[in-house]
Structures are given as C-alpha cells and as structure tokens.
CSV table of C-alpha atoms in Angstrom, one decimal:
chain,number,residue,atom,x,y,z
A,1,MET,CA,16.6,-4.5,6.5
A,2,ALA,CA,17.4,-7.6,8.5
A,3,ARG,CA,21.5,-8.8,7.3
A,4,LEU,CA,21.5,-13.0,7.7
A,5,TYR,CA,25.2,-14.2,8.7
A,6,SER,CA,26.6,-17.4,8.0
A,7,ILE,CA,29.6,-19.2,8.2
A,8,GLY,CA,30.4,-21.9,6.3
A,9,PRO,CA,32.4,-24.7,6.4
A,10,ALA,CA,36.5,-23.2,5.5
A,11,SER,CA,40.2,-25.2,4.6
A,12,THR,CA,42.4,-25.1,8.1
A,13,ASP,CA,44.5,-22.5,6.3
A,14,TYR,CA,42.9,-20.2,9.4
A,15,LYS,CA,45.6,-21.7,12.0
A,16,LYS,CA,48.9,-21.0,9.6
A,17,PRO,CA,51.4,-19.2,11.5
A,18,LYS,CA,52.9,-15.9,9.9
A,19,ILE,CA,56.2,-17.2,10.5
A,20,PRO,CA,57.6,-21.1,11.0
A,21,ILE,CA,57.7,-21.6,14.9
A,22,GLU,CA,60.9,-23.4,13.1
A,23,HIS,CA,62.6,-20.1,12.5
A,24,LEU,CA,61.7,-18.1,15.8
A,25,ARG,CA,63.5,-21.4,18.1
A,26,LYS,CA,66.8,-19.5,18.9
A,27,PHE,CA,64.2,-16.2,20.1
A,28,GLY,CA,62.9,-19.5,23.2
A,29,PHE,CA,60.5,-19.5,21.9
A,30,GLY,CA,58.9,-24.1,21.5
A,31,ALA,CA,55.1,-23.1,20.3
A,32,TYR,CA,51.5,-21.1,18.9
A,33,VAL,CA,49.3,-21.1,21.7
A,34,ASN,CA,46.8,-22.9,19.2
A,35,PHE,CA,49.2,-26.5,20.3
A,36,LEU,CA,47.9,-25.2,23.2
A,37,PHE,CA,45.3,-26.5,23.6
A,38,THR,CA,41.7,-28.3,21.3
A,39,ALA,CA,38.9,-27.3,20.7
A,40,PRO,CA,36.1,-28.1,18.6
A,41,GLU,CA,36.7,-27.0,14.5
A,42,PRO,CA,33.9,-24.0,15.1
A,43,ILE,CA,35.5,-22.7,18.0
A,44,MET,CA,39.5,-23.3,16.9
A,45,ARG,CA,38.4,-21.3,13.9
A,46,TYR,CA,36.7,-18.2,16.1
A,47,LEU,CA,39.7,-18.0,18.9
A,48,CYS,CA,42.1,-17.7,15.9
A,49,GLN,CA,40.3,-15.4,13.7
A,50,THR,CA,38.7,-12.9,16.5
A,51,TYR,CA,41.9,-13.1,18.6
A,52,LYS,CA,44.8,-13.9,16.8
A,53,LEU,CA,46.5,-17.6,18.6
A,54,HIS,CA,48.0,-18.6,15.8
A,55,ASN,CA,50.5,-15.8,15.4
A,56,ILE,CA,51.3,-15.6,19.2
A,57,PRO,CA,54.6,-17.3,20.3
A,58,ILE,CA,55.3,-19.0,24.0
A,59,GLY,CA,59.5,-18.4,24.2
A,60,ASP,CA,61.0,-19.5,28.5
A,61,SER,CA,63.8,-17.4,29.9
A,62,SER,CA,65.7,-16.8,26.8
A,63,THR,CA,62.8,-14.5,25.8
A,64,ASN,CA,63.5,-12.1,27.8
A,65,ASP,CA,66.9,-11.5,27.1
A,66,CYS,CA,66.1,-10.9,23.4
A,67,TYR,CA,62.6,-9.3,23.6
A,68,GLY,CA,64.0,-6.3,21.4
A,69,SER,CA,64.7,-8.9,17.7
A,70,VAL,CA,61.1,-10.6,17.8
A,71,PRO,CA,60.2,-9.9,14.2
A,72,ASP,CA,57.3,-6.8,13.9
A,73,GLN,CA,55.0,-9.7,12.1
A,74,LEU,CA,54.2,-10.8,15.9
A,75,PRO,CA,53.1,-8.1,18.2
A,76,VAL,CA,52.0,-10.1,21.1
A,77,PHE,CA,53.8,-12.5,22.6
A,78,PHE,CA,55.2,-14.6,26.1
A,79,SER,CA,58.5,-15.4,27.5
A,80,ASP,CA,57.8,-17.4,30.5
A,81,ARG,CA,56.5,-14.8,32.6
A,82,SER,CA,56.0,-11.6,31.0
A,83,ARG,CA,53.6,-11.8,28.1
A,84,PHE,CA,54.6,-9.3,25.6
A,85,SER,CA,52.9,-6.0,23.6
A,86,ILE,CA,54.0,-4.2,20.8
A,87,ASN,CA,52.8,-1.4,19.6
A,88,TYR,CA,53.1,1.3,16.9
A,89,SER,CA,52.1,5.2,17.5
A,90,LYS,CA,49.4,6.5,14.7
A,91,TYR,CA,50.7,10.1,14.6
A,92,SER,CA,54.9,9.7,14.8
A,93,ARG,CA,55.1,5.7,14.0
A,94,GLU,CA,57.8,5.2,16.8
A,95,LYS,CA,57.1,1.7,18.4
A,96,SER,CA,56.4,0.6,22.3
A,97,THR,CA,56.9,-1.7,23.7
A,98,ARG,CA,54.8,-3.6,26.5
A,99,GLN,CA,55.8,-6.0,29.3
A,100,ASP,CA,53.6,-7.4,31.7
A,101,LEU,CA,54.2,-9.2,34.5
A,102,ILE,CA,52.1,-13.0,34.6
A,103,ARG,CA,50.5,-13.7,37.3
A,104,GLY,CA,47.8,-17.0,38.0
A,105,ASP,CA,44.5,-16.5,39.8
A,106,GLY,CA,44.3,-20.3,39.9
A,107,GLY,CA,41.8,-20.3,37.6
A,108,LEU,CA,43.2,-23.3,35.9
A,109,SER,CA,43.8,-25.7,39.0
A,110,LEU,CA,40.2,-26.2,38.4
A,111,SER,CA,39.3,-29.6,37.2
A,112,LEU,CA,36.6,-29.8,34.4
A,113,ASP,CA,33.3,-29.9,35.7
A,114,SER,CA,31.9,-32.8,32.6
A,115,ILE,CA,28.1,-32.4,33.3
A,116,ALA,CA,28.4,-28.7,32.9
A,117,LEU,CA,30.0,-29.0,30.0
A,118,GLU,CA,27.5,-31.1,28.2
A,119,ASN,CA,24.4,-28.9,29.7
A,120,ILE,CA,26.1,-26.1,28.0
A,121,LYS,CA,27.1,-28.8,24.4
A,122,GLY,CA,22.8,-29.2,25.1
A,123,LEU,CA,22.3,-25.6,24.8
A,124,TYR,CA,24.7,-25.2,22.3
A,125,GLU,CA,22.8,-27.2,19.9
A,126,LYS,CA,19.4,-25.9,20.7
A,127,THR,CA,20.7,-22.5,20.3
A,128,LYS,CA,21.5,-23.7,17.3
A,129,ARG,CA,18.1,-24.9,16.4
A,130,GLU,CA,16.6,-22.4,17.0
A,131,LEU,CA,18.4,-20.1,15.6
A,132,GLU,CA,18.2,-21.8,12.3
A,133,TYR,CA,14.7,-22.5,12.7
A,134,LEU,CA,14.3,-18.9,12.8
A,135,GLU,CA,15.8,-17.9,10.1
A,136,SER,CA,14.0,-20.6,8.4
A,137,GLN,CA,10.7,-18.1,9.7
A,138,LEU,CA,12.3,-15.2,8.3
A,139,SER,CA,12.9,-16.8,4.8
A,140,ASN,CA,8.7,-17.6,5.1
A,141,TYR,CA,7.8,-14.0,6.2
A,142,ASP,CA,10.0,-12.2,3.4
A,143,ILE,CA,8.3,-14.8,0.8
A,144,GLN,CA,5.3,-13.8,2.3
A,145,ILE,CA,5.8,-10.1,1.9
A,146,GLU,CA,7.2,-10.8,-1.7
A,147,LYS,CA,3.8,-12.4,-2.6
A,148,ASN,CA,1.4,-10.0,-1.0
A,149,ASP,CA,3.7,-7.3,-2.6
A,150,ASP,CA,2.6,-9.3,-6.1
A,151,GLU,CA,-1.2,-9.6,-4.8
A,152,LEU,CA,-1.3,-6.1,-4.1
A,153,LYS,CA,-0.2,-4.6,-6.9
A,154,LEU,CA,-3.1,-7.2,-8.9
A,155,HIS,CA,-5.9,-5.1,-6.5
A,156,LYS,CA,-4.7,-1.9,-7.8
A,157,ASN,CA,-4.4,-3.3,-11.4
A,158,ALA,CA,-8.2,-4.7,-11.5
A,159,ILE,CA,-9.2,-1.3,-9.2
A,160,LYS,CA,-7.9,0.3,-11.8
A,161,GLU,CA,-9.6,-1.4,-14.5
A,162,ILE,CA,-13.0,-1.5,-12.6
A,163,ARG,CA,-12.9,1.8,-13.6
A,164,THR,CA,-12.3,1.9,-16.7
A,165,GLN,CA,-15.2,-0.4,-17.5
A,166,THR,CA,-17.7,2.4,-15.2
A,167,GLN,CA,-17.2,4.9,-16.9
A,168,GLN,CA,-17.9,2.7,-19.7
A,169,ALA,CA,-20.9,2.0,-18.6
A,170,ASP,CA,-21.8,5.3,-17.5
A,171,THR,CA,-21.2,6.6,-21.1
A,172,MET,CA,-23.5,3.4,-23.0
A,173,GLY,CA,-25.6,4.3,-20.2
A,174,VAL,CA,-25.9,8.0,-21.7
A,175,LEU,CA,-25.6,6.7,-24.5
A,176,GLN,CA,-28.5,4.2,-24.2
A,177,ASP,CA,-30.9,7.4,-22.9
A,178,SER,CA,-30.7,9.2,-26.0
A,179,ILE,CA,-31.1,6.5,-28.3
A,180,ASN,CA,-34.0,5.8,-26.5
A,181,SER,CA,-36.0,9.7,-26.0
A,182,CYS,CA,-34.7,9.5,-30.8
A,183,PHE,CA,-37.5,6.3,-30.4
A,184,LYS,CA,-40.1,8.0,-28.6
A,185,GLU,CA,-39.9,11.1,-30.6
A,186,LEU,CA,-39.8,8.5,-34.3
A,187,ALA,CA,-43.7,6.7,-32.5
A,188,LEU,CA,-45.2,9.8,-31.6
A,189,SER,CA,-44.1,11.2,-35.5
A,190,MET,CA,-45.0,8.0,-37.2
A,191,THR,CA,-48.0,8.2,-35.1
A,192,GLN,CA,-49.3,11.7,-36.3
A,193,ASN,CA,-48.3,11.6,-39.9
A,194,ALA,CA,-50.9,8.3,-40.0
A,195,ILE,CA,-53.2,10.8,-38.3
A,196,ASN,CA,-53.1,12.4,-40.0
A,197,SER,CA,-53.1,11.2,-43.6
A,198,VAL,CA,-56.5,9.5,-41.8
A,199,ASN,CA,-57.7,13.0,-42.2
A,200,VAL,CA,-56.2,13.5,-45.8
A,201,GLU,CA,-58.0,10.7,-46.5
A,202,VAL,CA,-61.5,11.8,-45.6
A,203,SER,CA,-61.1,15.2,-46.8
A,204,ARG,CA,-59.6,14.2,-50.4
A,205,GLN,CA,-62.8,11.8,-50.6
A,206,LYS,CA,-65.0,14.7,-49.7
A,207,VAL,CA,-64.6,16.7,-52.0
A,208,GLU,CA,-64.3,14.3,-54.3
A,209,TYR,CA,-68.5,13.4,-53.5
A,210,PHE,CA,-68.7,17.1,-53.6
A,211,ASP,CA,-67.9,17.3,-57.3
A,212,ASN,CA,-70.0,14.0,-58.1
A,213,GLN,CA,-72.7,15.6,-56.1
A,214,ILE,CA,-72.8,17.9,-58.9
A,215,VAL,CA,-72.9,16.1,-61.4
A,216,ASP,CA,-75.3,14.4,-60.2
A,217,LEU,CA,-78.0,17.6,-59.7
A,218,ARG,CA,-76.7,18.0,-63.6
A,219,ARG,CA,-78.3,14.4,-64.9
A,220,LEU,CA,-80.8,14.5,-62.2
A,221,MET,CA,-82.8,17.6,-64.3
A,222,GLU,CA,-82.2,15.1,-67.0
A,223,GLU,CA,-82.1,12.1,-65.3
A,224,ALA,CA,-84.0,12.6,-62.0
A,225,GLY,CA,-85.1,8.6,-60.9
A,226,GLU,CA,-82.2,7.7,-62.5
A,227,THR,CA,-79.7,10.1,-60.4
A,228,LEU,CA,-82.2,9.2,-57.5
A,229,ASN,CA,-80.7,5.6,-57.4
A,230,LEU,CA,-77.6,6.1,-58.8
A,231,VAL,CA,-76.8,9.2,-55.0
A,232,VAL,CA,-78.4,5.7,-53.2
A,233,ASP,CA,-76.1,4.1,-55.0
A,234,ARG,CA,-73.4,5.7,-53.8
A,235,TYR,CA,-74.2,7.3,-50.8
A,236,ASN,CA,-74.0,3.1,-49.7
A,237,ALA,CA,-70.8,3.3,-50.9
A,238,ALA,CA,-69.5,6.2,-48.8
A,239,MET,CA,-71.6,4.5,-45.6
A,240,GLN,CA,-69.3,0.8,-46.6
A,241,ALA,CA,-66.3,3.5,-46.7
A,242,ALA,CA,-67.1,6.2,-44.4
A,243,LYS,CA,-67.2,2.3,-42.0
A,244,ALA,CA,-64.0,1.5,-43.9
A,245,GLN,CA,-61.7,4.9,-42.6
A,246,LEU,CA,-63.3,4.8,-39.5
A,247,GLN,CA,-62.3,1.2,-38.6
A,248,LYS,CA,-58.9,2.0,-39.9
A,249,ALA,CA,-58.4,5.5,-38.5
A,250,LYS,CA,-59.8,3.8,-34.7
A,251,SER,CA,-57.1,1.3,-35.1
A,252,LEU,CA,-54.7,3.7,-35.5
A,253,SER,CA,-56.1,5.7,-32.0
A,254,ASN,CA,-56.0,1.7,-30.2
A,255,GLY,CA,-59.8,1.4,-31.1
A,256,PHE,CA,-60.9,4.7,-29.4
A,257,THR,CA,-63.0,7.8,-31.6
A,258,PRO,CA,-63.5,11.3,-29.9
A,259,ALA,CA,-66.8,10.1,-27.5
A,260,ASP,CA,-64.1,7.6,-26.0
A,261,ASP,CA,-62.2,8.3,-22.1
A,262,GLY,CA,-59.4,6.7,-24.4
A,263,PHE,CA,-58.8,8.6,-26.7
A,264,ASP,CA,-57.2,11.3,-25.3
A,265,LYS,CA,-53.8,11.5,-25.6
A,266,PHE,CA,-54.6,12.0,-28.9
A,267,ARG,CA,-57.4,14.8,-28.8
A,268,HIS,CA,-55.1,17.1,-28.1
A,269,ARG,CA,-54.2,16.1,-32.0
A,270,ALA,CA,-57.2,16.5,-33.0
A,271,LYS,CA,-58.5,19.0,-31.5
A,272,SER,CA,-55.2,21.3,-32.8
A,273,LEU,CA,-57.4,20.5,-36.5
A,274,GLY,CA,-58.9,23.0,-38.8
A,275,ASP,CA,-63.1,23.0,-39.1
A,276,ASN,CA,-62.6,24.1,-42.5
A,277,ILE,CA,-62.0,23.5,-45.9
A,278,GLU,CA,-59.0,26.3,-45.8
A,279,GLN,CA,-57.3,25.0,-42.8
A,280,LEU,CA,-58.0,20.8,-43.8
A,281,SER,CA,-56.4,22.4,-47.2
A,282,ALA,CA,-53.0,23.6,-45.7
A,283,GLU,CA,-52.8,20.9,-43.8
A,284,LYS,CA,-53.1,18.7,-45.8
A,285,GLU,CA,-50.8,19.5,-48.3
A,286,ASN,CA,-48.2,19.4,-45.5
A,287,ILE,CA,-48.9,16.0,-44.4
A,288,ASN,CA,-48.7,15.7,-48.5
A,289,SER,CA,-45.2,17.3,-48.0
A,290,ARG,CA,-43.9,15.6,-45.0
A,291,ILE,CA,-45.0,12.5,-47.0
A,292,ALA,CA,-43.2,13.2,-50.0
A,293,CYS,CA,-39.4,13.4,-47.7
A,294,LEU,CA,-40.6,10.8,-46.1
A,295,ASN,CA,-40.7,8.3,-49.1
A,296,THR,CA,-36.9,9.4,-50.1
A,297,ALA,CA,-35.6,7.0,-47.7
A,298,ASP,CA,-33.8,4.2,-49.8
A,299,ASP,CA,-33.9,0.2,-48.8
A,300,THR,CA,-29.8,1.3,-47.0
A,301,GLU,CA,-31.1,4.0,-44.6
A,302,ILE,CA,-33.8,1.5,-43.4
A,303,LYS,CA,-31.4,-1.4,-43.2
A,304,GLU,CA,-28.7,1.6,-40.5
A,305,TYR,CA,-31.8,2.4,-38.6
A,306,GLU,CA,-33.0,-2.4,-38.5
A,307,ASP,CA,-28.6,-2.0,-38.0
A,308,ARG,CA,-28.9,0.3,-35.2
A,309,LYS,CA,-31.9,-0.8,-32.9
A,310,ASN,CA,-29.6,-4.1,-33.0
A,311,ARG,CA,-26.8,-2.9,-32.0
A,312,ILE,CA,-28.9,-0.5,-28.4
A,313,GLU,CA,-30.4,-4.1,-27.9
A,314,LYS,CA,-27.0,-6.1,-27.6
A,315,LEU,CA,-25.6,-3.0,-26.0
A,316,GLY,CA,-28.4,-3.6,-23.8
A,317,GLN,CA,-27.3,-7.2,-23.0
A,318,ASN,CA,-23.2,-5.9,-22.2
A,319,ILE,CA,-24.4,-3.3,-19.6
A,320,ASP,CA,-26.2,-6.0,-17.7
A,321,THR,CA,-23.2,-8.0,-17.9
A,322,ILE,CA,-21.1,-5.4,-17.2
A,323,ASN,CA,-22.9,-4.9,-13.9
A,324,SER,CA,-23.1,-7.8,-13.5
A,325,ASP,CA,-19.3,-8.5,-13.5
A,326,ILE,CA,-19.3,-5.0,-11.2
A,327,ASN,CA,-21.0,-6.2,-8.0
A,328,LYS,CA,-18.7,-9.4,-8.5
A,329,VAL,CA,-16.0,-7.8,-8.4
A,330,SER,CA,-16.7,-5.4,-6.2
A,331,SER,CA,-17.7,-7.8,-3.9
A,332,LYS,CA,-14.4,-9.7,-4.2
A,333,MET,CA,-12.4,-6.2,-3.1
A,334,GLU,CA,-14.9,-5.9,0.2
A,335,ARG,CA,-13.7,-9.3,1.7
A,336,LEU,CA,-10.0,-8.2,0.0
A,337,HIS,CA,-10.3,-4.8,2.0
A,338,GLU,CA,-10.8,-6.6,5.0
A,339,ALA,CA,-8.7,-8.4,5.3
A,340,TRP,CA,-5.8,-6.1,4.3
A,341,LEU,CA,-7.0,-3.8,6.5
A,342,THR,CA,-7.6,-5.6,10.0
A,343,PRO,CA,-4.4,-6.6,10.3
A,344,LEU,CA,-3.2,-3.8,9.7
A,345,ASN,CA,-5.9,-2.2,12.3
A,346,ASP,CA,-3.7,-4.5,15.1
A,347,LEU,CA,-0.4,-3.7,13.7
A,348,ILE,CA,-1.2,-0.1,14.4
A,349,ALA,CA,-2.9,-0.1,17.8
A,350,GLU,CA,0.5,-2.8,19.5
A,351,ILE,CA,2.0,0.6,17.8
A,352,ASN,CA,-0.3,3.0,19.0
A,353,LEU,CA,0.1,1.2,22.6
A,354,LYS,CA,3.5,1.6,22.8
A,355,PHE,CA,4.2,4.6,21.5
A,356,GLY,CA,1.8,6.3,23.1
A,357,SER,CA,3.5,5.1,26.5
A,358,ALA,CA,6.6,5.4,25.6
A,359,PHE,CA,5.0,8.9,25.8
A,360,GLU,CA,3.6,8.6,28.7
A,361,ARG,CA,7.0,7.7,30.7
A,362,MET,CA,8.7,10.6,29.2
A,363,GLY,CA,5.9,12.9,30.6
A,364,CYS,CA,3.8,14.0,27.2
A,365,ALA,CA,1.5,11.3,25.2
A,366,GLY,CA,0.8,10.9,22.4
A,367,GLU,CA,-0.7,8.2,19.8
A,368,VAL,CA,-0.2,6.5,15.6
A,369,GLY,CA,-3.5,5.8,13.6
A,370,ILE,CA,-4.3,5.2,10.1
A,371,CYS,CA,-5.0,7.5,8.2
A,372,GLN,CA,-7.2,6.4,5.0
A,373,GLY,CA,-7.5,10.1,3.5
A,374,ASP,CA,-11.8,11.1,1.9
A,375,ASP,CA,-11.9,7.8,-0.4
A,376,GLU,CA,-10.6,4.7,2.2
A,377,LYS,CA,-10.9,2.7,-1.4
A,378,ASN,CA,-8.5,4.8,-2.4
A,379,TYR,CA,-4.7,2.8,-1.6
A,380,GLU,CA,-2.8,5.5,-2.5
A,381,ASP,CA,-3.8,7.8,-0.1
A,382,TYR,CA,-2.9,5.7,2.4
A,383,GLY,CA,-1.3,6.7,5.7
A,384,ILE,CA,0.4,6.6,8.8
A,385,SER,CA,-0.7,9.3,11.8
A,386,ILE,CA,1.5,11.0,14.4
A,387,LYS,CA,-0.6,13.1,17.0
A,388,VAL,CA,1.7,14.2,20.1
A,389,THR,CA,1.9,17.0,22.5
A,390,TYR,CA,5.1,17.5,25.0
A,391,ARG,CA,3.2,19.8,27.6
A,392,ASN,CA,0.0,19.9,29.4
A,393,GLY,CA,-3.4,21.4,28.7
A,394,GLU,CA,-2.4,21.9,24.4
A,395,LEU,CA,-4.5,19.3,22.4
A,396,LEU,CA,-3.0,16.5,20.5
A,397,GLN,CA,-1.6,18.0,17.3
A,398,GLU,CA,0.1,15.5,14.2
A,399,LEU,CA,3.4,16.0,13.4
A,400,ASN,CA,4.9,18.5,10.9
A,401,ALA,CA,8.3,20.6,9.6
A,402,VAL,CA,5.5,23.2,11.1
A,403,VAL,CA,4.2,23.2,14.8
A,404,GLN,CA,6.6,21.1,16.7
A,405,SER,CA,11.2,21.9,16.6
A,406,GLY,CA,13.9,20.0,14.8
A,407,GLY,CA,14.0,18.8,18.4
A,408,GLU,CA,10.4,17.6,19.4
A,409,ARG,CA,9.9,15.8,15.9
A,410,ALA,CA,13.3,13.6,16.6
A,411,VAL,CA,12.2,12.5,19.9
A,412,ALA,CA,9.0,11.2,18.5
A,413,THR,CA,10.5,10.2,15.2
A,414,ALA,CA,12.9,8.8,18.3
A,415,ALA,CA,10.0,7.0,20.1
A,416,PHE,CA,8.7,6.2,17.3
A,417,MET,CA,11.6,3.7,15.9
A,418,LEU,CA,11.4,2.0,19.3
A,419,ALA,CA,8.2,1.2,19.4
A,420,LEU,CA,8.9,-0.4,16.0
A,421,GLN,CA,11.5,-2.5,17.1
A,422,GLU,CA,9.5,-3.7,20.3
A,423,LEU,CA,7.3,-5.0,18.1
A,424,THR,CA,9.9,-7.7,17.6
A,425,PRO,CA,12.0,-9.6,20.1
A,426,VAL,CA,16.1,-9.7,19.8
A,427,PRO,CA,18.7,-10.3,21.5
A,428,PHE,CA,20.2,-7.0,21.5
A,429,ARG,CA,20.4,-3.4,19.6
A,430,CYS,CA,22.3,-0.7,18.0
A,431,VAL,CA,20.8,2.9,18.0
A,432,ASP,CA,23.7,5.3,15.9
A,433,GLU,CA,24.2,8.3,17.4
A,434,ILE,CA,20.3,9.4,17.2
A,435,ASN,CA,20.4,12.4,20.1
A,436,GLN,CA,22.1,13.8,16.8
A,437,GLY,CA,20.5,16.9,16.3
A,438,MET,CA,19.0,17.4,19.8
A,439,ASP,CA,18.5,20.4,22.3
A,440,ALA,CA,19.4,19.1,26.1
A,441,ASN,CA,16.1,18.7,27.0
A,442,ASN,CA,14.8,16.7,24.1
A,443,GLU,CA,18.0,14.0,24.7
A,444,ARG,CA,17.7,13.8,27.6
A,445,ARG,CA,14.1,12.7,27.0
A,446,ILE,CA,15.4,10.7,24.6
A,447,PHE,CA,18.2,8.1,26.4
A,448,GLU,CA,16.2,8.8,29.9
A,449,LEU,CA,13.4,6.3,28.0
A,450,ILE,CA,16.2,4.4,26.8
A,451,VAL,CA,17.2,2.9,30.0
A,452,GLU,CA,13.7,3.1,31.3
A,453,THR,CA,13.1,0.4,28.3
A,454,THR,CA,16.9,-1.3,28.5
A,455,GLY,CA,15.5,-2.0,32.5
A,456,GLN,CA,12.5,-3.7,32.0
A,457,GLN,CA,12.6,-7.0,32.7
A,458,ASN,CA,13.1,-9.9,29.2
A,459,SER,CA,14.1,-6.5,26.9
A,460,ALA,CA,16.3,-6.1,24.6
A,461,GLN,CA,20.5,-4.9,25.5
A,462,TYR,CA,20.7,-1.9,23.3
A,463,PHE,CA,24.2,-0.4,23.0
A,464,LEU,CA,24.1,3.3,22.3
A,465,ILE,CA,26.7,5.1,20.5
A,466,THR,CA,26.6,9.3,21.0
A,467,PRO,CA,29.7,11.5,20.0
A,468,LYS,CA,28.7,13.6,23.8
A,469,LEU,CA,26.5,13.4,27.4
A,470,VAL,CA,24.4,15.7,28.4
A,471,PRO,CA,25.2,16.4,32.2
A,472,ASN,CA,24.6,15.1,35.2
A,473,LEU,CA,21.1,12.7,33.5
A,474,THR,CA,20.0,9.3,34.8
A,475,TYR,CA,21.9,6.3,35.1
A,476,SER,CA,21.1,2.9,35.9
A,477,ARG,CA,23.2,0.0,37.8
A,478,GLN,CA,22.5,-2.1,34.7
A,479,LEU,CA,24.0,1.3,32.7
A,480,VAL,CA,27.8,0.2,31.3
A,481,VAL,CA,29.8,3.4,30.0
A,482,GLN,CA,32.6,3.2,28.1
A,483,ILE,CA,34.1,6.5,26.5
A,484,VAL,CA,36.5,6.3,23.9
A,485,HIS,CA,39.6,8.6,23.4
A,486,ASN,CA,42.0,9.0,20.1
A,487,GLY,CA,44.3,11.5,19.0
A,488,LEU,CA,47.9,12.1,20.2
A,489,PHE,CA,47.2,14.9,22.1
A,490,ILE,CA,44.2,13.4,24.2
A,491,GLU,CA,44.2,15.0,28.1
A,492,PRO,CA,44.9,12.3,31.1
A,493,ASP,CA,42.1,11.8,33.3
A,494,ARG,CA,43.2,13.4,36.4
A,495,LYS,CA,42.7,16.7,34.3
A,496,TRP,CA,38.9,16.8,34.0
A,497,SER,CA,38.4,13.2,35.3
A,498,TYR,CA,36.0,11.3,33.3
A,499,SER,CA,35.3,9.0,36.4
A,500,LYS,CA,33.0,11.6,38.0
A,501,LEU,CA,31.1,12.0,35.3
A,502,CYS,CA,29.2,8.9,36.0
A,503,ASN,CA,30.0,6.8,39.5
A,504,SER,CA,28.4,9.2,41.9
A,505,GLN,CA,25.6,7.5,40.5
A,506,GLY,CA,27.5,3.4,40.8
A,507,VAL,CA,27.7,3.4,36.7
A,508,HIS,CA,30.6,1.3,35.2
A,509,ILE,CA,33.1,3.0,33.4
C-alpha cells in the first residue's frame, strides 16, 4: 500500500538549542551553526531536524584547551581549526572523543551563480507542482478503485438475484406443464362423459320404445286401426327425437358422424362401446355412477376451479415479465463483463510481457495469464495463473508447491513483483531481503535480474537490503555496495578484506 508523507507548517521551536549560547561562552563558543547562514524556512527546518545544526556550536582557539569540559548534550562542536565528535560505546558505555582537523577545499571561495540559483528554484517549484498533481491523481485513483469495488459488489448481488429468479421461473414452468396436463385430461374426461350421456339417453329411449311397442301390439289386437295411427305418430315423434339427438351427438363430436373422416379422434371411443343390450346396460350403469360422483361437486369447488384458472393465467403473465427482465439483465451483464474484462486482459498482458522478459533474461521461460474457471460468469473462480520452467526442453508448468522447489517459487514470486513494480514509474524502490530462503543458484538469478533491470535507461533506483552476498556475483559500474557493521567484536577489514569482494569489478564500496 502506497503511503504519502507531507510536512505541514510548524513553529520555530525546531531552532531552539538544548543549551543557550550564553551558557557556553566560557568554553569559547560564540554562536550555533544555524545562525551563520540564511536559508528558506523549509530548508532551514530540514537541516535543523536532520543534521541538528541548532545544537552544533562554533568556538575559537580557547575551545581546543577545554573541549573535555563541554557538556555531554553537545555531541558535535567546532573550534577555530578542529571538529570534535563525542561517542559512547553501545557495549561498555565508554566515552570517546574524536578530533578532526578542518581543511578548506576552496568551495566557499566560489561566487554565487544567481542564474543557476534561479534555475534551481524554478525546478523546485515545477517539481513541487508535479508532486501535488501526482498526489491529486493518486487520490482520484483511490476513489475510482473504491467506486469500482462498490459496483462489483452490486453486480454480484444482481447476479445472485437473477439466479434466484431463474430458479423460480423454472419452478413455475414445471408447475404450468403439470396444470396443462391436468386440463387436457379433464377435457378428455368431459368429452367422454358427454358421449356416454348421449349413448345412455339413446339406449333409454330404445328401451322405452320397445316397451311401448309391446303395449301397442296388445292394443293392436283390439284396435288395429287406432294402433296403426298411434304407431305412425310415435314413429314420427321418435324420428324427430332421434334427429335431435343425432344433432346433439354431432355437436359433441365437432359436427361429425362415424361416416365422416373428422370422426377419427372419437372412433376409438365409439368402437369400445358394446354391441348388445347387456354391454350397453353395464356401460350405462358405469356412466350413471360417474355422473353421480360428478354431481357431488358444490359451488366451492367450482369457485376453486375458476380461481386456479385465473391464477394460471396470471402466472403465465408473470413468467413472460420475468423472462423479459432476465433478457434485459443478461444484456447488461454482457456489457459490464466486457467493460471489466477488456482492461483486465490488457493489464495482465502487460504484466505477462514484463514477466516473460525477466525470465528470458535469466535464461528461463514464464508467462502470466487469467484463469477463468469452467464458468466465465462466475467471478469468484477468477484468478491469475503463473507458469514457469527453469530447464530447456520442459513445458511450462503452473507455479505450485508440488512441481517447483521453494527457491524456484521464490524466484518466480520476485520476478512477478518486479513486473508489477515496472507498471508504475517511481524515482526509487526498496527491496528488503528478497533473496531470503533461496539457494545460491536462485539468489544469483534474482540478483543479476535486479542489476540488469536497474542498469537500463529510465529505470528506478533500487535499494537492495540483504544479510548476505553470494560469491563471484556480477556487478555493474552503476552499483554501490554499503557494508554495515555492528558489534564490539567485529574483526577489522585487514583480516577479511571486504574490498576484495567487489572492488575487483570496480564497484564503489
């Protein structure tokens, strides 16, 4: 995480010395260093806070005789010709005083170049404005990142809601299919019942007709002429009734008779009826029983049927509305997906270019890509895939704890971090113990990669902090090695000669 430091306005207490100069005149001191020159307030504050100029007194020749009596609060002071510095051992706490003769280098005899000073001031103001602009840009980027995170959360919630609605729509579709099937069965049953009712009525009329015929035959013996007329009248009436029943039956069979081609869907049911009176009677009893069962329905059941029918219609309308909403949301998801994935692919491609270049300079191969998982719309499965190989003739393999060693994984991680850093131009970078846990071969690879990277034009300056150096490393002319010693028992340089470690290649130590 990047950190910004700023220095705000402060009081002049930073120039207040620990001991007033009046108390030091007996030692020959006349003034502190910060009173011997003038400078802009920010520069003076920086010098006092960094180099403690307000606590470094300047003395005369008498200071050379009494420097041992100077208070301990003044670790550094000057006489007319010497610089005195007081140190205390971290281990024995013994006091040691170092006296260095002051020699002039002629630097103060040079005249002030006002034009160069103005140029430096202009450069300072320009740099200050650029710094303010970069700070503003960084703040805007942070706001945009936070905004993008919020939008991503909203999109994830919308996707979850869409999945829930899709599941509900699927459930309603299954329910609708079941209702349609019930309707078809009910319609077929009602049609069959109507046909059976007609057949029963015809059979009943036939039975009644035969009964009347028997009565008429008996009466015919007594009144032949009257019976004949009665038979004719009844015959005509029966014909009219039969025609009416035929029309009724045709209305139930869509206007078709068994002789018509359109009667095919009713023909199977008609053939299933018996050919004799016994079978017809049995069928009649069966139909009457079913009619009796149907007659038990009350108004509540009819109302429930109507309510369910209306509900089915409403559910169908809701399904159409939900399908329309799903299509709209799907289109929006596609647009957002492209708007997010395209710049991400560009960024990963740039990282892959720098990562592959770093591995190529080490004599290896590597690539970085996006891992989308099985479903490209499931953003929780997205990740970054890093594949490397350290030996010629081997295929690239994904970085994991099984295939590569710990040192090889550390090299890949370091190269990936360097590739990320190169995306943002900065004046300098600090790398702390990047070679920790590596073997000598991998440590040499990373060191040479950093040296080669920093040696390129327009590259940032690197501060590489490490507790050790592998022997016979390759150093460049631009490399400076700072060796820090700490401890009372450190051996002197002449016993192990750290200059031989690097100076054979011309490195500054």
